[in-house]
mmCIF file with all atom_site columns, C-alpha atoms in Angstrom:
data_model
loop_
_atom_site.group_PDB
_atom_site.id
_atom_site.type_symbol
_atom_site.label_atom_id
_atom_site.label_alt_id
_atom_site.label_comp_id
_atom_site.label_asym_id
_atom_site.label_entity_id
_atom_site.label_seq_id
_atom_site.pdbx_PDB_ins_code
_atom_site.Cartn_x
_atom_site.Cartn_y
_atom_site.Cartn_z
_atom_site.occupancy
_atom_site.B_iso_or_equiv
_atom_site.pdbx_formal_charge
_atom_site.auth_seq_id
_atom_site.auth_comp_id
_atom_site.auth_asym_id
_atom_site.auth_atom_id
_atom_site.pdbx_PDB_model_num
ATOM 1   C CA . MET A 1 1   ? 21.803  -7.321  19.153  1.00 0.00 ? 1   MET A CA 1
ATOM 2   C CA . THR A 1 2   ? 21.876  -6.319  15.516  1.00 0.00 ? 2   THR A CA 1
ATOM 3   C CA . THR A 1 3   ? 24.044  -8.012  12.950  1.00 0.00 ? 3   THR A CA 1
ATOM 4   C CA . PRO A 1 4   ? 25.297  -6.890  9.527   1.00 0.00 ? 4   PRO A CA 1
ATOM 5   C CA . GLU A 1 5   ? 22.858  -9.432  8.037   1.00 0.00 ? 5   GLU A CA 1
ATOM 6   C CA . ASP A 1 6   ? 19.949  -7.689  9.814   1.00 0.00 ? 6   ASP A CA 1
ATOM 7   C CA . SER A 1 7   ? 21.020  -4.380  8.317   1.00 0.00 ? 7   SER A CA 1
ATOM 8   C CA . ARG A 1 8   ? 21.382  -5.923  4.846   1.00 0.00 ? 8   ARG A CA 1
ATOM 9   C CA . GLN A 1 9   ? 17.916  -7.498  4.993   1.00 0.00 ? 9   GLN A CA 1
ATOM 10  C CA . LEU A 1 10  ? 16.338  -4.263  6.170   1.00 0.00 ? 10  LEU A CA 1
ATOM 11  C CA . GLN A 1 11  ? 18.026  -2.287  3.389   1.00 0.00 ? 11  GLN A CA 1
ATOM 12  C CA . ALA A 1 12  ? 16.890  -4.831  0.807   1.00 0.00 ? 12  ALA A CA 1
ATOM 13  C CA . CYS A 1 13  ? 13.275  -4.208  1.860   1.00 0.00 ? 13  CYS A CA 1
ATOM 14  C CA . LEU A 1 14  ? 13.448  -0.411  1.487   1.00 0.00 ? 14  LEU A CA 1
ATOM 15  C CA . PRO A 1 15  ? 12.404  -0.185  -2.203  1.00 0.00 ? 15  PRO A CA 1
ATOM 16  C CA . GLY A 1 16  ? 9.283   -2.261  -1.533  1.00 0.00 ? 16  GLY A CA 1
ATOM 17  C CA . LEU A 1 17  ? 8.435   -0.239  1.566   1.00 0.00 ? 17  LEU A CA 1
ATOM 18  C CA . ARG A 1 18  ? 8.786   2.979   -0.436  1.00 0.00 ? 18  ARG A CA 1
ATOM 19  C CA . ARG A 1 19  ? 6.596   1.689   -3.279  1.00 0.00 ? 19  ARG A CA 1
ATOM 20  C CA . TYR A 1 20  ? 3.877   0.537   -0.920  1.00 0.00 ? 20  TYR A CA 1
ATOM 21  C CA . ALA A 1 21  ? 3.949   3.741   1.150   1.00 0.00 ? 21  ALA A CA 1
ATOM 22  C CA . ARG A 1 22  ? 3.767   5.959   -1.956  1.00 0.00 ? 22  ARG A CA 1
ATOM 23  C CA . ALA A 1 23  ? 0.827   3.971   -3.300  1.00 0.00 ? 23  ALA A CA 1
ATOM 24  C CA . LEU A 1 24  ? -0.870  3.997   0.104   1.00 0.00 ? 24  LEU A CA 1
ATOM 25  C CA . VAL A 1 25  ? -0.450  7.640   1.155   1.00 0.00 ? 25  VAL A CA 1
ATOM 26  C CA . GLY A 1 26  ? 1.603   9.392   -1.544  1.00 0.00 ? 26  GLY A CA 1
ATOM 27  C CA . GLY A 1 27  ? 4.299   12.056  -1.542  1.00 0.00 ? 27  GLY A CA 1
ATOM 28  C CA . LEU A 1 28  ? 6.092   13.326  1.523   1.00 0.00 ? 28  LEU A CA 1
ATOM 29  C CA . GLN A 1 29  ? 3.774   11.419  3.842   1.00 0.00 ? 29  GLN A CA 1
ATOM 30  C CA . ALA A 1 30  ? 5.111   8.233   2.248   1.00 0.00 ? 30  ALA A CA 1
ATOM 31  C CA . ASP A 1 31  ? 8.701   9.189   3.015   1.00 0.00 ? 31  ASP A CA 1
ATOM 32  C CA . ASP A 1 32  ? 7.738   9.897   6.626   1.00 0.00 ? 32  ASP A CA 1
ATOM 33  C CA . LEU A 1 33  ? 5.907   6.582   6.879   1.00 0.00 ? 33  LEU A CA 1
ATOM 34  C CA . VAL A 1 34  ? 8.938   4.679   5.575   1.00 0.00 ? 34  VAL A CA 1
ATOM 35  C CA . GLN A 1 35  ? 11.253  6.523   7.948   1.00 0.00 ? 35  GLN A CA 1
ATOM 36  C CA . ASP A 1 36  ? 8.970   5.843   10.927  1.00 0.00 ? 36  ASP A CA 1
ATOM 37  C CA . THR A 1 37  ? 8.725   2.177   9.903   1.00 0.00 ? 37  THR A CA 1
ATOM 38  C CA . VAL A 1 38  ? 12.493  1.728   9.672   1.00 0.00 ? 38  VAL A CA 1
ATOM 39  C CA . GLU A 1 39  ? 13.045  3.563   12.930  1.00 0.00 ? 39  GLU A CA 1
ATOM 40  C CA . ARG A 1 40  ? 10.515  1.398   14.796  1.00 0.00 ? 40  ARG A CA 1
ATOM 41  C CA . ALA A 1 41  ? 11.856  -1.777  13.202  1.00 0.00 ? 41  ALA A CA 1
ATOM 42  C CA . TRP A 1 42  ? 15.409  -0.909  14.189  1.00 0.00 ? 42  TRP A CA 1
ATOM 43  C CA . ARG A 1 43  ? 14.368  -0.184  17.785  1.00 0.00 ? 43  ARG A CA 1
ATOM 44  C CA . LYS A 1 44  ? 12.362  -3.414  18.018  1.00 0.00 ? 44  LYS A CA 1
ATOM 45  C CA . LEU A 1 45  ? 14.674  -5.651  16.027  1.00 0.00 ? 45  LEU A CA 1
ATOM 46  C CA . ASP A 1 46  ? 14.873  -8.015  18.995  1.00 0.00 ? 46  ASP A CA 1
ATOM 47  C CA . GLN A 1 47  ? 11.142  -8.779  18.442  1.00 0.00 ? 47  GLN A CA 1
ATOM 48  C CA . TRP A 1 48  ? 11.751  -10.025 14.907  1.00 0.00 ? 48  TRP A CA 1
ATOM 49  C CA . GLN A 1 49  ? 12.079  -13.786 14.742  1.00 0.00 ? 49  GLN A CA 1
ATOM 50  C CA . ARG A 1 50  ? 15.425  -14.394 13.091  1.00 0.00 ? 50  ARG A CA 1
ATOM 51  C CA . GLY A 1 51  ? 15.441  -17.057 10.459  1.00 0.00 ? 51  GLY A CA 1
ATOM 52  C CA . GLY A 1 52  ? 12.096  -15.832 9.150   1.00 0.00 ? 52  GLY A CA 1
ATOM 53  C CA . GLU A 1 53  ? 11.544  -13.359 6.377   1.00 0.00 ? 53  GLU A CA 1
ATOM 54  C CA . MET A 1 54  ? 11.905  -9.720  7.457   1.00 0.00 ? 54  MET A CA 1
ATOM 55  C CA . ARG A 1 55  ? 9.699   -8.296  4.693   1.00 0.00 ? 55  ARG A CA 1
ATOM 56  C CA . PRO A 1 56  ? 6.253   -9.255  6.123   1.00 0.00 ? 56  PRO A CA 1
ATOM 57  C CA . TRP A 1 57  ? 7.355   -8.067  9.571   1.00 0.00 ? 57  TRP A CA 1
ATOM 58  C CA . LEU A 1 58  ? 8.343   -4.651  8.169   1.00 0.00 ? 58  LEU A CA 1
ATOM 59  C CA . PHE A 1 59  ? 5.104   -4.327  6.212   1.00 0.00 ? 59  PHE A CA 1
ATOM 60  C CA . SER A 1 60  ? 3.165   -5.185  9.398   1.00 0.00 ? 60  SER A CA 1
ATOM 61  C CA . ILE A 1 61  ? 4.943   -2.370  11.205  1.00 0.00 ? 61  ILE A CA 1
ATOM 62  C CA . MET A 1 62  ? 4.122   0.011   8.345   1.00 0.00 ? 62  MET A CA 1
ATOM 63  C CA . HIS A 1 63  ? 0.491   -1.105  8.327   1.00 0.00 ? 63  HIS A CA 1
ATOM 64  C CA . ASN A 1 64  ? 0.134   -0.500  12.067  1.00 0.00 ? 64  ASN A CA 1
ATOM 65  C CA . LEU A 1 65  ? 1.864   2.886   11.874  1.00 0.00 ? 65  LEU A CA 1
ATOM 66  C CA . HIS A 1 66  ? -0.432  3.918   9.025   1.00 0.00 ? 66  HIS A CA 1
ATOM 67  C CA . LEU A 1 67  ? -3.508  2.938   11.027  1.00 0.00 ? 67  LEU A CA 1
ATOM 68  C CA . ASP A 1 68  ? -2.168  4.881   14.019  1.00 0.00 ? 68  ASP A CA 1
ATOM 69  C CA . GLN A 1 69  ? -1.692  7.949   11.813  1.00 0.00 ? 69  GLN A CA 1
ATOM 70  C CA . LEU A 1 70  ? -5.248  7.677   10.490  1.00 0.00 ? 70  LEU A CA 1
ATOM 71  C CA . ARG A 1 71  ? -6.633  7.557   14.024  1.00 0.00 ? 71  ARG A CA 1
ATOM 72  C CA . ARG A 1 72  ? -4.569  10.508  15.225  1.00 0.00 ? 72  ARG A CA 1
ATOM 73  C CA . PRO A 1 73  ? -5.632  13.978  14.104  1.00 0.00 ? 73  PRO A CA 1
ATOM 74  C CA . GLY A 1 74  ? -2.752  15.788  12.462  1.00 0.00 ? 74  GLY A CA 1
ATOM 75  C CA . LEU A 1 75  ? -1.801  19.177  11.161  1.00 0.00 ? 75  LEU A CA 1
ATOM 76  C CA . ALA A 1 76  ? -3.089  20.240  7.779   1.00 0.00 ? 76  ALA A CA 1
ATOM 77  C CA . LEU A 1 77  ? 0.021   20.277  5.617   1.00 0.00 ? 77  LEU A CA 1
ATOM 78  C CA . GLN A 1 78  ? 0.457   21.285  2.029   1.00 0.00 ? 78  GLN A CA 1
ATOM 79  C CA . GLU A 1 79  ? 2.837   19.081  0.136   1.00 0.00 ? 79  GLU A CA 1
ATOM 80  C CA . LEU A 1 80  ? 5.648   20.647  -1.859  1.00 0.00 ? 80  LEU A CA 1
ATOM 81  C CA . ASP A 1 81  ? 6.625   18.576  -4.842  1.00 0.00 ? 81  ASP A CA 1
ATOM 82  C CA . ASP A 1 82  ? 10.391  18.541  -5.415  1.00 0.00 ? 82  ASP A CA 1
ATOM 83  C CA . ASP A 1 83  ? 9.961   16.298  -8.451  1.00 0.00 ? 83  ASP A CA 1
ATOM 84  C CA . SER A 1 84  ? 8.044   18.912  -10.429 1.00 0.00 ? 84  SER A CA 1
ATOM 85  C CA . VAL A 1 85  ? 11.342  20.500  -11.518 1.00 0.00 ? 85  VAL A CA 1
ATOM 86  C CA . LEU A 1 86  ? 12.474  17.295  -13.184 1.00 0.00 ? 86  LEU A CA 1
ATOM 87  C CA . PRO A 1 87  ? 11.340  16.521  -16.710 1.00 0.00 ? 87  PRO A CA 1
ATOM 88  C CA . ALA A 1 88  ? 8.484   14.053  -16.860 1.00 0.00 ? 88  ALA A CA 1
ATOM 89  C CA . PRO A 1 89  ? 9.416   10.571  -18.047 1.00 0.00 ? 89  PRO A CA 1
ATOM 90  C CA . GLU A 1 90  ? 8.389   9.854   -21.600 1.00 0.00 ? 90  GLU A CA 1
ATOM 91  C CA . ARG A 1 91  ? 5.121   7.949   -21.782 1.00 0.00 ? 91  ARG A CA 1
ATOM 92  C CA . ALA A 1 92  ? 2.593   7.063   -24.363 1.00 0.00 ? 92  ALA A CA 1
ATOM 93  C CA . PRO A 1 93  ? -0.059  9.831   -24.563 1.00 0.00 ? 93  PRO A CA 1
ATOM 94  C CA . GLY A 1 94  ? -2.760  7.884   -22.730 1.00 0.00 ? 94  GLY A CA 1
ATOM 95  C CA . GLN A 1 95  ? -0.485  6.280   -20.164 1.00 0.00 ? 95  GLN A CA 1
ATOM 96  C CA . ALA A 1 96  ? -0.381  9.284   -17.822 1.00 0.00 ? 96  ALA A CA 1
ATOM 97  C CA . ILE A 1 97  ? -4.167  9.474   -17.902 1.00 0.00 ? 97  ILE A CA 1
ATOM 98  C CA . ALA A 1 98  ? -4.476  5.750   -17.194 1.00 0.00 ? 98  ALA A CA 1
ATOM 99  C CA . ILE A 1 99  ? -2.056  5.975   -14.252 1.00 0.00 ? 99  ILE A CA 1
ATOM 100 C CA . GLY A 1 100 ? -3.949  8.963   -12.876 1.00 0.00 ? 100 GLY A CA 1
ATOM 101 C CA . GLU A 1 101 ? -7.278  7.174   -13.248 1.00 0.00 ? 101 GLU A CA 1
ATOM 102 C CA . MET A 1 102 ? -5.921  4.086   -11.497 1.00 0.00 ? 102 MET A CA 1
ATOM 103 C CA . ASP A 1 103 ? -4.487  6.198   -8.686  1.00 0.00 ? 103 ASP A CA 1
ATOM 104 C CA . ALA A 1 104 ? -7.823  8.001   -8.239  1.00 0.00 ? 104 ALA A CA 1
ATOM 105 C CA . ALA A 1 105 ? -9.752  4.719   -8.314  1.00 0.00 ? 105 ALA A CA 1
ATOM 106 C CA . LEU A 1 106 ? -7.425  3.161   -5.728  1.00 0.00 ? 106 LEU A CA 1
ATOM 107 C CA . ALA A 1 107 ? -7.918  6.183   -3.469  1.00 0.00 ? 107 ALA A CA 1
ATOM 108 C CA . ARG A 1 108 ? -11.700 5.593   -3.553  1.00 0.00 ? 108 ARG A CA 1
ATOM 109 C CA . LEU A 1 109 ? -11.391 2.025   -2.289  1.00 0.00 ? 109 LEU A CA 1
ATOM 110 C CA . PRO A 1 110 ? -11.901 1.270   1.396   1.00 0.00 ? 110 PRO A CA 1
ATOM 111 C CA . LEU A 1 111 ? -8.556  1.116   3.200   1.00 0.00 ? 111 LEU A CA 1
ATOM 112 C CA . GLY A 1 112 ? -8.690  -2.649  3.801   1.00 0.00 ? 112 GLY A CA 1
ATOM 113 C CA . GLN A 1 113 ? -9.269  -3.407  0.125   1.00 0.00 ? 113 GLN A CA 1
ATOM 114 C CA . ARG A 1 114 ? -6.646  -0.892  -1.008  1.00 0.00 ? 114 ARG A CA 1
ATOM 115 C CA . GLU A 1 115 ? -4.001  -2.352  1.322   1.00 0.00 ? 115 GLU A CA 1
ATOM 116 C CA . VAL A 1 116 ? -4.618  -5.906  0.115   1.00 0.00 ? 116 VAL A CA 1
ATOM 117 C CA . ILE A 1 117 ? -4.590  -4.924  -3.559  1.00 0.00 ? 117 ILE A CA 1
ATOM 118 C CA . LEU A 1 118 ? -1.370  -2.951  -3.168  1.00 0.00 ? 118 LEU A CA 1
ATOM 119 C CA . LEU A 1 119 ? 0.409   -5.731  -1.287  1.00 0.00 ? 119 LEU A CA 1
ATOM 120 C CA . VAL A 1 120 ? -0.689  -8.424  -3.767  1.00 0.00 ? 120 VAL A CA 1
ATOM 121 C CA . ALA A 1 121 ? -0.410  -6.466  -7.024  1.00 0.00 ? 121 ALA A CA 1
ATOM 122 C CA . LEU A 1 122 ? 2.332   -3.928  -6.339  1.00 0.00 ? 122 LEU A CA 1
ATOM 123 C CA . GLU A 1 123 ? 4.498   -5.865  -3.890  1.00 0.00 ? 123 GLU A CA 1
ATOM 124 C CA . GLN A 1 124 ? 3.587   -9.306  -5.278  1.00 0.00 ? 124 GLN A CA 1
ATOM 125 C CA . MET A 1 125 ? 3.229   -10.765 -1.789  1.00 0.00 ? 125 MET A CA 1
ATOM 126 C CA . PRO A 1 126 ? 1.674   -14.202 -1.491  1.00 0.00 ? 126 PRO A CA 1
ATOM 127 C CA . TYR A 1 127 ? -1.711  -14.280 0.255   1.00 0.00 ? 127 TYR A CA 1
ATOM 128 C CA . GLU A 1 128 ? -0.160  -15.912 3.337   1.00 0.00 ? 128 GLU A CA 1
ATOM 129 C CA . GLN A 1 129 ? 2.290   -13.024 3.785   1.00 0.00 ? 129 GLN A CA 1
ATOM 130 C CA . VAL A 1 130 ? -0.459  -10.454 3.248   1.00 0.00 ? 130 VAL A CA 1
ATOM 131 C CA . ALA A 1 131 ? -2.551  -12.179 5.917   1.00 0.00 ? 131 ALA A CA 1
ATOM 132 C CA . ALA A 1 132 ? 0.399   -12.164 8.330   1.00 0.00 ? 132 ALA A CA 1
ATOM 133 C CA . THR A 1 133 ? 1.284   -8.561  7.488   1.00 0.00 ? 133 THR A CA 1
ATOM 134 C CA . LEU A 1 134 ? -2.234  -7.231  8.074   1.00 0.00 ? 134 LEU A CA 1
ATOM 135 C CA . ASP A 1 135 ? -2.988  -9.726  10.874  1.00 0.00 ? 135 ASP A CA 1
ATOM 136 C CA . ILE A 1 136 ? -6.150  -10.995 9.184   1.00 0.00 ? 136 ILE A CA 1
ATOM 137 C CA . PRO A 1 137 ? -7.250  -14.480 8.053   1.00 0.00 ? 137 PRO A CA 1
ATOM 138 C CA . ILE A 1 138 ? -6.268  -15.580 4.560   1.00 0.00 ? 138 ILE A CA 1
ATOM 139 C CA . GLY A 1 139 ? -9.963  -15.838 3.629   1.00 0.00 ? 139 GLY A CA 1
ATOM 140 C CA . THR A 1 140 ? -10.358 -12.150 4.443   1.00 0.00 ? 140 THR A CA 1
ATOM 141 C CA . VAL A 1 141 ? -7.382  -11.376 2.188   1.00 0.00 ? 141 VAL A CA 1
ATOM 142 C CA . MET A 1 142 ? -9.012  -13.234 -0.706  1.00 0.00 ? 142 MET A CA 1
ATOM 143 C CA . SER A 1 143 ? -12.396 -11.618 -0.048  1.00 0.00 ? 143 SER A CA 1
ATOM 144 C CA . ARG A 1 144 ? -10.985 -8.080  0.149   1.00 0.00 ? 144 ARG A CA 1
ATOM 145 C CA . LEU A 1 145 ? -8.909  -8.688  -2.961  1.00 0.00 ? 145 LEU A CA 1
ATOM 146 C CA . SER A 1 146 ? -11.930 -9.918  -4.910  1.00 0.00 ? 146 SER A CA 1
ATOM 147 C CA . ARG A 1 147 ? -14.207 -7.090  -3.757  1.00 0.00 ? 147 ARG A CA 1
ATOM 148 C CA . GLY A 1 148 ? -11.463 -4.528  -4.326  1.00 0.00 ? 148 GLY A CA 1
ATOM 149 C CA . ARG A 1 149 ? -10.767 -5.745  -7.866  1.00 0.00 ? 149 ARG A CA 1
ATOM 150 C CA . ASP A 1 150 ? -14.500 -5.700  -8.653  1.00 0.00 ? 150 ASP A CA 1
ATOM 151 C CA . LYS A 1 151 ? -14.831 -2.161  -7.343  1.00 0.00 ? 151 LYS A CA 1
ATOM 152 C CA . LEU A 1 152 ? -11.738 -1.045  -9.286  1.00 0.00 ? 152 LEU A CA 1
ATOM 153 C CA . ARG A 1 153 ? -13.193 -2.480  -12.483 1.00 0.00 ? 153 ARG A CA 1
ATOM 154 C CA . THR A 1 154 ? -16.443 -0.649  -11.797 1.00 0.00 ? 154 THR A CA 1
ATOM 155 C CA . LEU A 1 155 ? -14.679 2.637   -11.098 1.00 0.00 ? 155 LEU A CA 1
ATOM 156 C CA . LEU A 1 156 ? -12.410 2.353   -14.137 1.00 0.00 ? 156 LEU A CA 1
ATOM 157 C CA . ASP A 1 157 ? -15.331 1.415   -16.412 1.00 0.00 ? 157 ASP A CA 1
ATOM 158 C CA . GLY A 1 158 ? -16.911 4.754   -15.547 1.00 0.00 ? 158 GLY A CA 1
ATOM 159 C CA . ARG A 1 159 ? -19.937 3.396   -13.709 1.00 0.00 ? 159 ARG A CA 1
ATOM 160 C CA . PRO A 1 160 ? -20.939 5.020   -10.427 1.00 0.00 ? 160 PRO A CA 1
ATOM 161 C CA . ALA A 1 161 ? -19.156 3.487   -7.421  1.00 0.00 ? 161 ALA A CA 1
ATOM 162 C CA . GLY A 1 162 ? -22.397 2.177   -5.923  1.00 0.00 ? 162 GLY A CA 1
ATOM 163 C CA . SER A 1 163 ? -23.659 0.382   -9.056  1.00 0.00 ? 163 SER A CA 1
ATOM 164 C CA . GLN A 1 164 ? -24.118 -3.357  -8.750  1.00 0.00 ? 164 GLN A CA 1
ATOM 165 C CA . GLY A 1 165 ? -23.605 -6.159  -11.214 1.00 0.00 ? 165 GLY A CA 1
ATOM 166 C CA . SER A 1 166 ? -20.835 -6.930  -13.617 1.00 0.00 ? 166 SER A CA 1
ATOM 167 C CA . GLY A 1 167 ? -22.821 -6.541  -16.831 1.00 0.00 ? 167 GLY A CA 1
ATOM 168 C CA . PRO A 1 168 ? -23.449 -3.411  -18.823 1.00 0.00 ? 168 PRO A CA 1
ATOM 169 C CA . PRO A 1 169 ? -25.873 -0.866  -17.409 1.00 0.00 ? 169 PRO A CA 1
ATOM 170 C CA . THR A 1 170 ? -29.502 -1.443  -18.261 1.00 0.00 ? 170 THR A CA 1
ATOM 171 C CA . LEU A 1 171 ? -30.900 1.078   -20.739 1.00 0.00 ? 171 LEU A CA 1
ATOM 172 C CA . LYS A 1 172 ? -34.501 2.140   -20.849 1.00 0.00 ? 172 LYS A CA 1
ATOM 173 C CA . VAL A 1 173 ? -36.179 2.894   -24.174 1.00 0.00 ? 173 VAL A CA 1
ATOM 174 C CA . VAL A 1 174 ? -38.075 6.181   -24.069 1.00 0.00 ? 174 VAL A CA 1
ATOM 175 C CA . LYS A 1 175 ? -40.628 6.939   -26.827 1.00 0.00 ? 175 LYS A CA 1
#
């Protein structure tokens, strides 16, 4: 049986779910993922352990739905951007480029690393909640976060994605 408190908690989690979904899949797919998450959560509200925090439970549902969508072949859709009519928010000249570069670099990360980075950095979830959300050990969270951050640094520094080492590239003197 649902209570007004259940509804309030679920509504309070919506902005975070939207942020995470947009960073994970982008655009209209993100809206669909949020809607599917809320629908499933509402139907299975009796499975949520009251007294606990609803946020990790909702993010777990979203994570599982996203994995299901990746496994299932879908229709090729072209996204229509309703926001393109609106004026762009004012930014410093290089900020849009930096955001685009970060978005592209995040998209190149393996899914596991991208999910952990987004939950820790974007949603500011503690490692314990990330582990519970993704149903992985906390050590795996820390490992994926570390490897993901290293790979992001590499990608944003302009080195090829497969290059190793944290130092500058080795140069060869040709005479």
